[in-house]
XYZ file of C-alpha atoms in Angstrom:
341
model
C 19.402 44.397 38.310
C 17.597 40.432 39.209
C 17.129 37.311 37.529
C 14.958 37.350 34.574
C 11.338 35.918 35.852
C 11.507 32.583 34.361
C 7.307 32.375 31.965
C 7.637 29.076 33.435
C 8.862 26.569 35.913
C 12.320 24.739 36.040
C 10.968 21.140 36.894
C 13.370 18.535 38.572
C 13.502 14.885 39.938
C 14.252 13.849 43.537
C 14.340 11.116 45.310
C 13.412 11.230 49.318
C 15.148 9.002 52.223
C 12.802 6.029 51.294
C 13.143 6.142 47.648
C 9.831 7.906 46.362
C 10.284 10.302 43.169
C 9.302 13.688 43.862
C 8.632 16.558 40.957
C 10.169 19.899 43.009
C 9.736 23.459 41.362
C 9.699 26.784 43.022
C 6.704 28.883 42.322
C 6.025 32.521 44.305
C 9.443 32.308 45.995
C 8.529 29.071 47.719
C 9.451 25.222 46.961
C 6.910 22.982 45.554
C 6.365 19.023 45.112
C 4.098 16.467 43.849
C 4.770 13.004 44.835
C 5.407 9.890 41.463
C 3.979 7.536 43.819
C 6.804 5.717 42.509
C 10.640 4.278 43.402
C 10.939 3.997 39.492
C 12.776 6.221 38.224
C 11.596 5.260 34.108
C 8.296 5.723 35.616
C 9.216 8.788 37.062
C 10.438 10.743 34.083
C 7.173 8.949 32.474
C 5.184 11.293 35.019
C 7.562 14.026 35.401
C 6.661 14.527 31.094
C 2.838 14.148 32.252
C 2.270 16.291 34.612
C 4.222 19.492 32.842
C 2.476 19.104 30.039
C -0.486 20.046 32.560
C -2.580 16.732 32.553
C -2.562 14.195 35.455
C -2.019 11.015 34.714
C -4.472 7.688 34.186
C -3.052 4.585 34.075
C -5.784 2.921 32.032
C -4.502 4.421 29.402
C -1.511 4.392 27.225
C 0.815 6.193 26.669
C 1.775 7.410 23.123
C 5.795 5.328 23.394
C 3.237 1.983 23.186
C 0.672 3.070 20.873
C 3.703 4.412 18.562
C 5.237 0.607 18.979
C 2.208 -1.477 18.594
C 1.367 0.590 15.206
C 4.431 0.115 13.474
C 4.642 -3.212 14.471
C 1.472 -3.719 12.786
C 2.895 -2.459 9.825
C 5.792 -4.751 10.141
C 4.679 -6.238 6.298
C 4.808 -2.914 4.209
C 7.378 -2.656 2.052
C 7.942 0.857 3.959
C 7.689 -0.553 7.175
C 11.861 0.658 7.864
C 10.803 4.251 7.390
C 7.767 3.667 9.606
C 9.643 2.653 12.356
C 11.590 4.913 12.158
C 9.887 7.625 12.373
C 7.537 5.870 15.212
C 10.989 6.099 16.143
C 11.439 9.671 16.080
C 7.574 10.140 17.720
C 8.196 8.158 20.383
C 11.529 10.111 21.564
C 9.929 13.112 22.328
C 6.083 12.294 22.437
C 6.844 8.449 24.473
C 5.956 9.035 27.488
C 3.287 11.295 27.181
C -0.220 9.893 26.959
C -2.425 11.584 24.253
C -4.196 13.684 26.548
C -0.790 15.557 26.588
C -0.336 15.875 23.048
C -1.345 19.587 22.799
C -1.174 22.906 20.352
C 1.943 24.025 22.789
C 3.785 20.645 22.167
C 3.304 20.046 19.098
C 4.183 23.792 18.058
C 7.385 23.581 20.176
C 8.099 20.256 18.361
C 8.105 21.764 14.872
C 9.944 24.329 15.386
C 12.553 21.963 16.714
C 12.527 19.663 13.171
C 13.133 22.984 11.267
C 15.739 23.881 13.254
C 17.230 20.554 12.864
C 17.358 20.910 8.647
C 13.832 19.227 8.521
C 11.068 20.840 5.393
C 8.049 22.012 6.828
C 6.379 18.950 4.078
C 8.318 16.335 6.584
C 6.978 17.504 9.970
C 3.803 18.112 8.210
C 3.213 14.822 8.269
C 5.259 14.158 11.014
C 2.043 15.934 12.115
C -0.111 13.568 10.545
C 1.575 10.164 11.289
C 1.305 10.755 14.395
C -3.107 11.473 14.411
C -2.753 8.514 12.474
C -0.906 6.441 15.038
C -3.666 7.032 17.902
C -6.618 6.341 15.058
C -5.357 3.409 14.722
C -5.299 3.214 18.417
C -8.800 3.736 18.584
C -9.593 1.425 16.417
C -7.478 -1.094 18.181
C -9.102 -0.228 21.404
C -6.758 0.748 22.530
C -7.082 4.159 23.996
C -11.224 5.793 24.045
C -12.519 7.058 21.311
C -11.283 11.098 23.323
C -8.581 10.165 22.981
C -8.685 11.863 19.216
C -5.778 14.884 18.518
C -7.547 17.727 16.847
C -4.603 20.170 17.010
C -4.496 22.289 14.248
C -1.062 22.292 12.327
C 1.885 24.241 13.238
C 3.422 24.528 9.397
C 2.446 23.882 5.913
C 3.362 21.695 3.534
C 5.976 22.638 1.015
C 4.292 23.245 -2.630
C 5.140 20.086 -4.144
C 9.130 20.336 -6.518
C 8.663 18.912 -10.166
C 11.876 17.181 -10.487
C 12.149 14.156 -12.649
C 15.505 12.793 -13.960
C 15.908 12.796 -18.695
C 17.363 9.494 -20.020
C 20.178 10.169 -19.308
C 20.568 10.904 -16.249
C 18.363 7.531 -15.548
C 21.365 5.252 -17.014
C 23.917 7.329 -15.343
C 21.950 6.214 -11.430
C 21.516 2.391 -13.758
C 24.986 2.259 -13.990
C 26.149 3.750 -10.566
C 23.700 0.900 -8.427
C 26.648 -1.376 -7.454
C 24.066 -3.781 -5.485
C 22.181 -5.416 -7.737
C 19.155 -5.028 -5.476
C 19.368 -0.957 -5.780
C 20.302 -1.216 -9.345
C 16.637 -3.487 -9.575
C 14.785 -1.291 -8.234
C 15.691 1.747 -10.234
C 14.327 -0.114 -13.450
C 11.847 -1.741 -12.553
C 10.298 2.153 -10.905
C 11.603 4.254 -14.195
C 10.197 2.273 -16.997
C 6.860 1.377 -14.569
C 6.238 3.910 -12.699
C 5.373 2.488 -9.854
C 5.474 3.784 -6.281
C 8.257 2.384 -3.757
C 6.122 -0.054 -1.939
C 4.717 -1.273 -4.697
C 7.599 -1.982 -6.693
C 9.365 -3.589 -2.556
C 6.185 -6.236 -1.954
C 6.157 -7.055 -5.368
C 6.878 -11.134 -5.546
C 7.892 -13.536 -8.982
C 3.939 -14.929 -8.859
C 3.205 -11.446 -9.981
C 5.706 -11.550 -12.875
C 3.728 -13.322 -15.547
C 6.940 -13.640 -18.746
C 4.944 -15.931 -20.642
C 2.018 -12.932 -21.049
C 4.604 -10.674 -20.552
C 3.056 -8.153 -17.718
C 3.411 -7.151 -13.794
C 0.425 -7.253 -11.441
C 1.577 -4.951 -9.175
C -1.347 -6.794 -6.772
C -5.055 -3.892 -6.064
C -3.808 -1.674 -3.884
C -6.297 0.799 -2.286
C -8.616 3.428 -2.982
C -5.736 6.039 -2.284
C -2.941 4.066 -4.015
C -4.457 2.187 -6.908
C -1.472 -0.476 -8.954
C -2.642 -2.383 -11.095
C -0.902 -4.485 -14.781
C 1.374 -3.014 -17.030
C 3.018 -4.831 -19.700
C 6.881 -6.099 -19.835
C 9.258 -4.386 -22.648
C 12.655 -6.499 -24.185
C 14.658 -4.207 -21.698
C 12.617 -4.873 -18.422
C 12.350 -8.805 -19.554
C 15.960 -9.162 -19.614
C 16.709 -7.829 -16.335
C 13.816 -9.590 -14.703
C 14.827 -12.966 -16.202
C 18.639 -12.129 -14.995
C 17.084 -11.469 -11.272
C 15.228 -14.063 -11.353
C 17.618 -16.484 -11.744
C 19.758 -15.538 -8.877
C 16.066 -15.066 -6.804
C 16.521 -16.553 -2.861
C 13.140 -15.855 -2.356
C 9.760 -14.887 -3.226
C 10.658 -10.907 -3.447
C 11.487 -9.728 -7.052
C 13.834 -7.030 -4.593
C 15.594 -9.116 -2.637
C 18.849 -8.674 -0.552
C 20.544 -10.929 1.818
C 16.996 -13.642 0.982
C 15.260 -11.851 2.708
C 12.701 -8.376 1.334
C 13.526 -4.650 1.534
C 11.759 -2.520 3.300
C 13.879 0.465 2.347
C 16.580 1.923 -0.803
C 17.198 5.235 0.369
C 20.365 4.801 1.376
C 21.714 2.552 -2.029
C 20.064 5.019 -4.341
C 21.775 8.288 -2.193
C 24.937 6.573 -2.982
C 24.030 5.569 -7.015
C 23.660 9.452 -6.870
C 26.503 10.420 -5.967
C 28.177 8.077 -8.030
C 25.890 9.374 -10.851
C 27.106 12.828 -10.844
C 22.868 13.142 -9.423
C 21.234 15.526 -7.281
C 20.405 13.088 -4.697
C 16.716 12.453 -5.460
C 14.034 10.451 -3.371
C 12.512 7.102 -4.771
C 8.803 9.168 -5.716
C 10.640 10.867 -8.420
C 11.192 8.482 -10.971
C 7.017 8.038 -10.948
C 7.080 11.706 -12.015
C 9.811 10.605 -14.400
C 7.765 8.428 -16.122
C 4.708 10.205 -16.469
C 6.840 13.002 -17.594
C 8.252 10.676 -20.378
C 5.029 9.903 -21.418
C 3.239 12.703 -21.945
C 6.039 14.683 -23.339
C 6.626 11.572 -25.537
C 2.229 12.292 -26.733
C 1.338 8.926 -24.934
C -2.724 9.416 -24.372
C -3.692 10.717 -20.896
C -5.776 7.610 -20.264
C -2.704 5.506 -21.036
C -1.035 6.903 -18.831
C -3.486 6.327 -16.443
C -4.070 3.194 -16.486
C 0.015 2.683 -16.945
C 0.621 4.564 -13.455
C -2.801 3.492 -11.950
C -4.322 6.989 -11.268
C -6.591 9.179 -12.224
C -6.686 11.026 -16.097
C -8.053 14.172 -13.884
C -4.380 13.590 -12.143
C -2.335 12.972 -14.724
C -3.796 16.358 -16.781
C -3.612 18.853 -13.898
C 0.525 17.353 -13.141
C 1.270 16.650 -16.146
C -0.989 18.326 -19.236
C 1.883 21.231 -19.299
C 5.329 18.450 -20.643
C 2.639 17.465 -23.931
C 3.978 18.152 -27.218
C 1.013 20.586 -28.100
C -0.017 21.491 -24.622
C -1.915 24.312 -25.248
C -1.111 25.173 -28.649
C -4.524 25.609 -30.058
C -4.940 28.236 -26.611
C -1.897 30.048 -27.724
C -3.229 30.795 -31.844
C -6.332 31.578 -30.430
C -4.586 34.757 -28.712
C -2.602 35.490 -31.674
C -3.693 39.447 -32.370
C -1.668 39.527 -35.634
C -3.234 37.384 -38.074
C -5.860 39.904 -40.522
C -8.578 36.708 -39.533
C -11.352 37.261 -37.282
C -12.037 34.780 -35.091
C -16.544 33.713 -35.509
């Protein structure tokens, strides 16, 4: 039995006597080759990736590696910079040598399959694809690449259904006790007691904390992620005053004299010590919303506290209200002898 026929040629790089790299492969029983036009191995590797992607190189268009590096650098001042940098690095390892025109449907499908095989969720793979698109859209606005570089692939995966995870007050107390690092402890306290997003908390500076009026101003945010001003109650006031007394920077959550960009590892360690199932920072936002609704707090107040719409609060957390649909359920009780109307 002969060897199975390859569905795609096996491409290799070889060097001629003058040091120029060529791409070689076998097709229809014949060896074929094409020059990369360079003696530099890294440039030859880039040419090979682009050649395999099925498009001719256009030297005037930035590579995805260049785009992702610039996009990451432009987000350096954001609280989420740590995760942005990590995601850009991961995407650059896969697509860095390619140009936007080489990001085909086949390429993203293969990448999504690899991510799922590595144990990542469908939502993670989906968000990776969104990130890839966002970086190119940003590059178009910066005129790094032409408008024709816009990525138009269809998503190869769908988002996972949202997980409804919220913490009990006992779990939060255990997490606070399990947070050895002061900056992780302070983050947990602020997150649980304000319900604000990780980016808003890590970006909070002391000039946004008014101890006299007992208010925290998280800033304006943006159209998609609104923030706002929230009150400081007694427990949070004590925590903030203690942190302010030893602060060395303008940032409320600081570590080693610098701003903190990511708390995931510290939070994971606290979860292990507290015996709490692993969570993400966003769970504190779900937790705060759930607690307020369960306590019977009016939807309008919950929305203003969290910087979200009343519709979103009702749709996502309304079921936790103590009287949720009670009157509707009572109307369906046919055991009553009294007719409707």
